Amino acid sequence: QVHLRESGGGSVQTGGSLRLSCAFSGDTDSRYCMAWFRQVPGKGRQGVAGTGNYGRITYAESVKGRFTLSKDWATNTLFLQMDNLSPEDTAVYYCALDGTRGYCEPHLDGSRYNYWGQGAQVTVSS
C-alpha cells in the first residue's frame, strides 16, 4: 500500500512562486511513474507534470517554462516548483502514483494512476 501526502500549498500574488512537496511511503523499493494534477471546482482533474521511473518528464503546455517537477528517490519525495504563477493556476493540486511495475514512460493519464494524495490548495490572487 502506498500513501501520498502533499504539502507546501498556500496563497500568493500573481508572479509569485510556490513549491509543492509530495512525500510517499509504502512500497518504496520500486520506482514508479508519478505526476502532479490539479482540479478546480466543477472541472475534471488536469495533468500538470509527470515523471517516468527513469528520469523523463512531461509537462502540460500551460505550465511549460514555469513549473519544474523534480524527485528525490532517497527521501521518497516528489516536488513541483511553480514560478510566475497566475490566477489561472488556482486549484487543488494532487500528487499521484502509477503502481504499474516495470519501465514507465511519463504520462498525464489520470485513469492510470492508482494512488492519490489528499490535495493541497494553491490560490493566486491578481
PDB file of C-alpha atoms in Angstrom:
ATOM      1  CA  GLN A   1       0.000   0.000   0.000  1.00  0.00           C
ATOM      2  CA  VAL A   2       1.293   3.419  -0.966  1.00  0.00           C
ATOM      3  CA  HIS A   3       0.484   6.642   0.840  1.00  0.00           C
ATOM      4  CA  LEU A   4       0.969  10.099  -0.576  1.00  0.00           C
ATOM      5  CA  ARG A   5       0.877  13.386   1.303  1.00  0.00           C
ATOM      6  CA  GLU A   6       1.207  16.818  -0.253  1.00  0.00           C
ATOM      7  CA  SER A   7       2.459  19.938   1.485  1.00  0.00           C
ATOM      8  CA  GLY A   8       3.509  23.439   0.515  1.00  0.00           C
ATOM      9  CA  GLY A   9       0.279  24.910  -0.815  1.00  0.00           C
ATOM     10  CA  GLY A  10      -0.753  28.441   0.027  1.00  0.00           C
ATOM     11  CA  SER A  11      -1.677  31.850  -1.315  1.00  0.00           C
ATOM     12  CA  VAL A  12       0.492  34.120  -3.448  1.00  0.00           C
ATOM     13  CA  GLN A  13       0.068  37.074  -5.734  1.00  0.00           C
ATOM     14  CA  THR A  14       0.415  36.961  -9.489  1.00  0.00           C
ATOM     15  CA  GLY A  15       4.022  36.395 -10.456  1.00  0.00           C
ATOM     16  CA  GLY A  16       4.865  34.684  -7.200  1.00  0.00           C
ATOM     17  CA  SER A  17       6.241  31.209  -6.565  1.00  0.00           C
ATOM     18  CA  LEU A  18       5.324  28.174  -4.523  1.00  0.00           C
ATOM     19  CA  ARG A  19       6.903  24.768  -4.081  1.00  0.00           C
ATOM     20  CA  LEU A  20       4.778  21.695  -3.503  1.00  0.00           C
ATOM     21  CA  SER A  21       6.144  18.530  -1.946  1.00  0.00           C
ATOM     22  CA  CYS A  22       4.728  15.033  -2.006  1.00  0.00           C
ATOM     23  CA  ALA A  23       6.052  12.507   0.459  1.00  0.00           C
ATOM     24  CA  PHE A  24       5.275   8.923  -0.462  1.00  0.00           C
ATOM     25  CA  SER A  25       5.555   5.886   1.741  1.00  0.00           C
ATOM     26  CA  GLY A  26       4.775   2.217   1.478  1.00  0.00           C
ATOM     27  CA  ASP A  27       6.288   0.249  -1.371  1.00  0.00           C
ATOM     28  CA  THR A  28       9.307   2.442  -1.877  1.00  0.00           C
ATOM     29  CA  ASP A  29      11.629  -0.268  -3.173  1.00  0.00           C
ATOM     30  CA  SER A  30      10.395   0.247  -6.696  1.00  0.00           C
ATOM     31  CA  ARG A  31      10.347   3.314  -8.856  1.00  0.00           C
ATOM     32  CA  TYR A  32       7.069   4.327 -10.432  1.00  0.00           C
ATOM     33  CA  CYS A  33       5.595   6.930 -12.701  1.00  0.00           C
ATOM     34  CA  MET A  34       4.416   9.873 -10.632  1.00  0.00           C
ATOM     35  CA  ALA A  35       2.657  13.078 -11.506  1.00  0.00           C
ATOM     36  CA  TRP A  36       1.006  16.251 -10.355  1.00  0.00           C
ATOM     37  CA  PHE A  37      -2.597  17.026 -11.248  1.00  0.00           C
ATOM     38  CA  ARG A  38      -4.814  19.943 -10.393  1.00  0.00           C
ATOM     39  CA  GLN A  39      -8.534  20.495 -10.151  1.00  0.00           C
ATOM     40  CA  VAL A  40     -10.849  23.466  -9.856  1.00  0.00           C
ATOM     41  CA  PRO A  41     -14.467  23.163  -8.683  1.00  0.00           C
ATOM     42  CA  GLY A  42     -16.761  21.914 -11.422  1.00  0.00           C
ATOM     43  CA  LYS A  43     -13.970  20.671 -13.666  1.00  0.00           C
ATOM     44  CA  GLY A  44     -12.082  17.433 -14.070  1.00  0.00           C
ATOM     45  CA  ARG A  45      -8.532  16.865 -12.952  1.00  0.00           C
ATOM     46  CA  GLN A  46      -5.894  18.260 -15.268  1.00  0.00           C
ATOM     47  CA  GLY A  47      -2.450  16.750 -15.596  1.00  0.00           C
ATOM     48  CA  VAL A  48       0.277  19.253 -14.815  1.00  0.00           C
ATOM     49  CA  ALA A  49       3.580  17.384 -14.872  1.00  0.00           C
ATOM     50  CA  GLY A  50       4.632  13.755 -14.786  1.00  0.00           C
ATOM     51  CA  THR A  51       7.825  11.771 -14.450  1.00  0.00           C
ATOM     52  CA  GLY A  52       8.704   8.316 -15.628  1.00  0.00           C
ATOM     53  CA  ASN A  53      10.727   5.965 -13.481  1.00  0.00           C
ATOM     54  CA  TYR A  54      13.901   6.560 -15.455  1.00  0.00           C
ATOM     55  CA  GLY A  55      14.058  10.333 -15.368  1.00  0.00           C
ATOM     56  CA  ARG A  56      11.986  11.570 -18.291  1.00  0.00           C
ATOM     57  CA  ILE A  57       9.499  14.330 -17.512  1.00  0.00           C
ATOM     58  CA  THR A  58       6.474  15.684 -19.354  1.00  0.00           C
ATOM     59  CA  TYR A  59       4.580  18.929 -18.778  1.00  0.00           C
ATOM     60  CA  ALA A  60       1.216  20.304 -19.743  1.00  0.00           C
ATOM     61  CA  GLU A  61       1.552  23.085 -22.298  1.00  0.00           C
ATOM     62  CA  SER A  62       0.000  25.596 -19.925  1.00  0.00           C
ATOM     63  CA  VAL A  63       2.820  25.233 -17.389  1.00  0.00           C
ATOM     64  CA  LYS A  64       5.872  24.675 -19.580  1.00  0.00           C
ATOM     65  CA  GLY A  65       8.651  27.079 -18.710  1.00  0.00           C
ATOM     66  CA  ARG A  66       7.025  27.995 -15.393  1.00  0.00           C
ATOM     67  CA  PHE A  67       6.720  24.734 -13.448  1.00  0.00           C
ATOM     68  CA  THR A  68       9.507  22.282 -12.694  1.00  0.00           C
ATOM     69  CA  LEU A  69       8.994  18.747 -11.466  1.00  0.00           C
ATOM     70  CA  SER A  70      11.773  17.000  -9.591  1.00  0.00           C
ATOM     71  CA  LYS A  71      12.084  13.973  -7.375  1.00  0.00           C
ATOM     72  CA  ASP A  72      14.349  12.653  -4.692  1.00  0.00           C
ATOM     73  CA  TRP A  73      14.215   8.880  -4.555  1.00  0.00           C
ATOM     74  CA  ALA A  74      16.479   8.888  -1.482  1.00  0.00           C
ATOM     75  CA  THR A  75      13.842  10.688   0.572  1.00  0.00           C
ATOM     76  CA  ASN A  76      10.837   9.435  -1.423  1.00  0.00           C
ATOM     77  CA  THR A  77       9.706  12.932  -2.206  1.00  0.00           C
ATOM     78  CA  LEU A  78       8.278  14.486  -5.364  1.00  0.00           C
ATOM     79  CA  PHE A  79       8.430  18.255  -5.844  1.00  0.00           C
ATOM     80  CA  LEU A  80       6.707  20.804  -8.028  1.00  0.00           C
ATOM     81  CA  GLN A  81       8.345  24.205  -8.232  1.00  0.00           C
ATOM     82  CA  MET A  82       5.825  26.723  -9.538  1.00  0.00           C
ATOM     83  CA  ASP A  83       7.089  30.099 -10.730  1.00  0.00           C
ATOM     84  CA  ASN A  84       5.418  33.082 -12.359  1.00  0.00           C
ATOM     85  CA  LEU A  85       2.047  31.978 -11.061  1.00  0.00           C
ATOM     86  CA  SER A  86      -1.182  33.432 -12.412  1.00  0.00           C
ATOM     87  CA  PRO A  87      -4.780  33.312 -11.147  1.00  0.00           C
ATOM     88  CA  GLU A  88      -5.448  30.578 -13.730  1.00  0.00           C
ATOM     89  CA  ASP A  89      -3.171  28.306 -11.703  1.00  0.00           C
ATOM     90  CA  THR A  90      -5.522  28.464  -8.725  1.00  0.00           C
ATOM     91  CA  ALA A  91      -6.618  24.901  -7.951  1.00  0.00           C
ATOM     92  CA  VAL A  92      -6.253  21.986  -5.604  1.00  0.00           C
ATOM     93  CA  TYR A  93      -3.060  20.182  -6.560  1.00  0.00           C
ATOM     94  CA  TYR A  94      -2.781  16.417  -6.195  1.00  0.00           C
ATOM     95  CA  CYS A  95       0.176  14.105  -6.218  1.00  0.00           C
ATOM     96  CA  ALA A  96      -0.407  10.738  -7.909  1.00  0.00           C
ATOM     97  CA  LEU A  97       1.449   7.457  -8.350  1.00  0.00           C
ATOM     98  CA  ASP A  98       1.032   4.867 -11.098  1.00  0.00           C
ATOM     99  CA  GLY A  99       1.538   1.492  -9.454  1.00  0.00           C
ATOM    100  CA  THR A 100       2.490  -0.293 -12.676  1.00  0.00           C
ATOM    101  CA  ARG A 101       5.750  -2.149 -12.240  1.00  0.00           C
ATOM    102  CA  GLY A 102       8.466  -2.144 -14.843  1.00  0.00           C
ATOM    103  CA  TYR A 103       9.552   0.581 -17.186  1.00  0.00           C
ATOM    104  CA  CYS A 104       7.161   3.531 -17.236  1.00  0.00           C
ATOM    105  CA  GLU A 105       7.094   6.434 -19.654  1.00  0.00           C
ATOM    106  CA  PRO A 106       5.933   9.734 -18.125  1.00  0.00           C
ATOM    107  CA  HIS A 107       2.245  10.371 -18.731  1.00  0.00           C
ATOM    108  CA  LEU A 108      -0.664  12.533 -17.609  1.00  0.00           C
ATOM    109  CA  ASP A 109      -3.441   9.975 -17.995  1.00  0.00           C
ATOM    110  CA  GLY A 110      -5.265  10.218 -14.695  1.00  0.00           C
ATOM    111  CA  SER A 111      -7.055   6.906 -15.192  1.00  0.00           C
ATOM    112  CA  ARG A 112      -3.731   5.072 -14.945  1.00  0.00           C
ATOM    113  CA  TYR A 113      -2.811   6.479 -11.537  1.00  0.00           C
ATOM    114  CA  ASN A 114      -3.763   4.204  -8.668  1.00  0.00           C
ATOM    115  CA  TYR A 115      -2.804   6.282  -5.680  1.00  0.00           C
ATOM    116  CA  TRP A 116      -3.616   9.884  -4.869  1.00  0.00           C
ATOM    117  CA  GLY A 117      -2.767  12.329  -2.132  1.00  0.00           C
ATOM    118  CA  GLN A 118      -5.331  14.407  -0.286  1.00  0.00           C
ATOM    119  CA  GLY A 119      -4.574  17.578  -2.218  1.00  0.00           C
ATOM    120  CA  ALA A 120      -3.039  20.963  -1.482  1.00  0.00           C
ATOM    121  CA  GLN A 121      -4.784  24.270  -2.181  1.00  0.00           C
ATOM    122  CA  VAL A 122      -2.930  26.816  -4.286  1.00  0.00           C
ATOM    123  CA  THR A 123      -4.502  30.255  -4.600  1.00  0.00           C
ATOM    124  CA  VAL A 124      -3.095  33.001  -6.799  1.00  0.00           C
ATOM    125  CA  SER A 125      -4.559  36.470  -6.493  1.00  0.00           C
ATOM    126  CA  SER A 126      -4.326  39.231  -9.059  1.00  0.00           C
TER     127      SER A 126
END
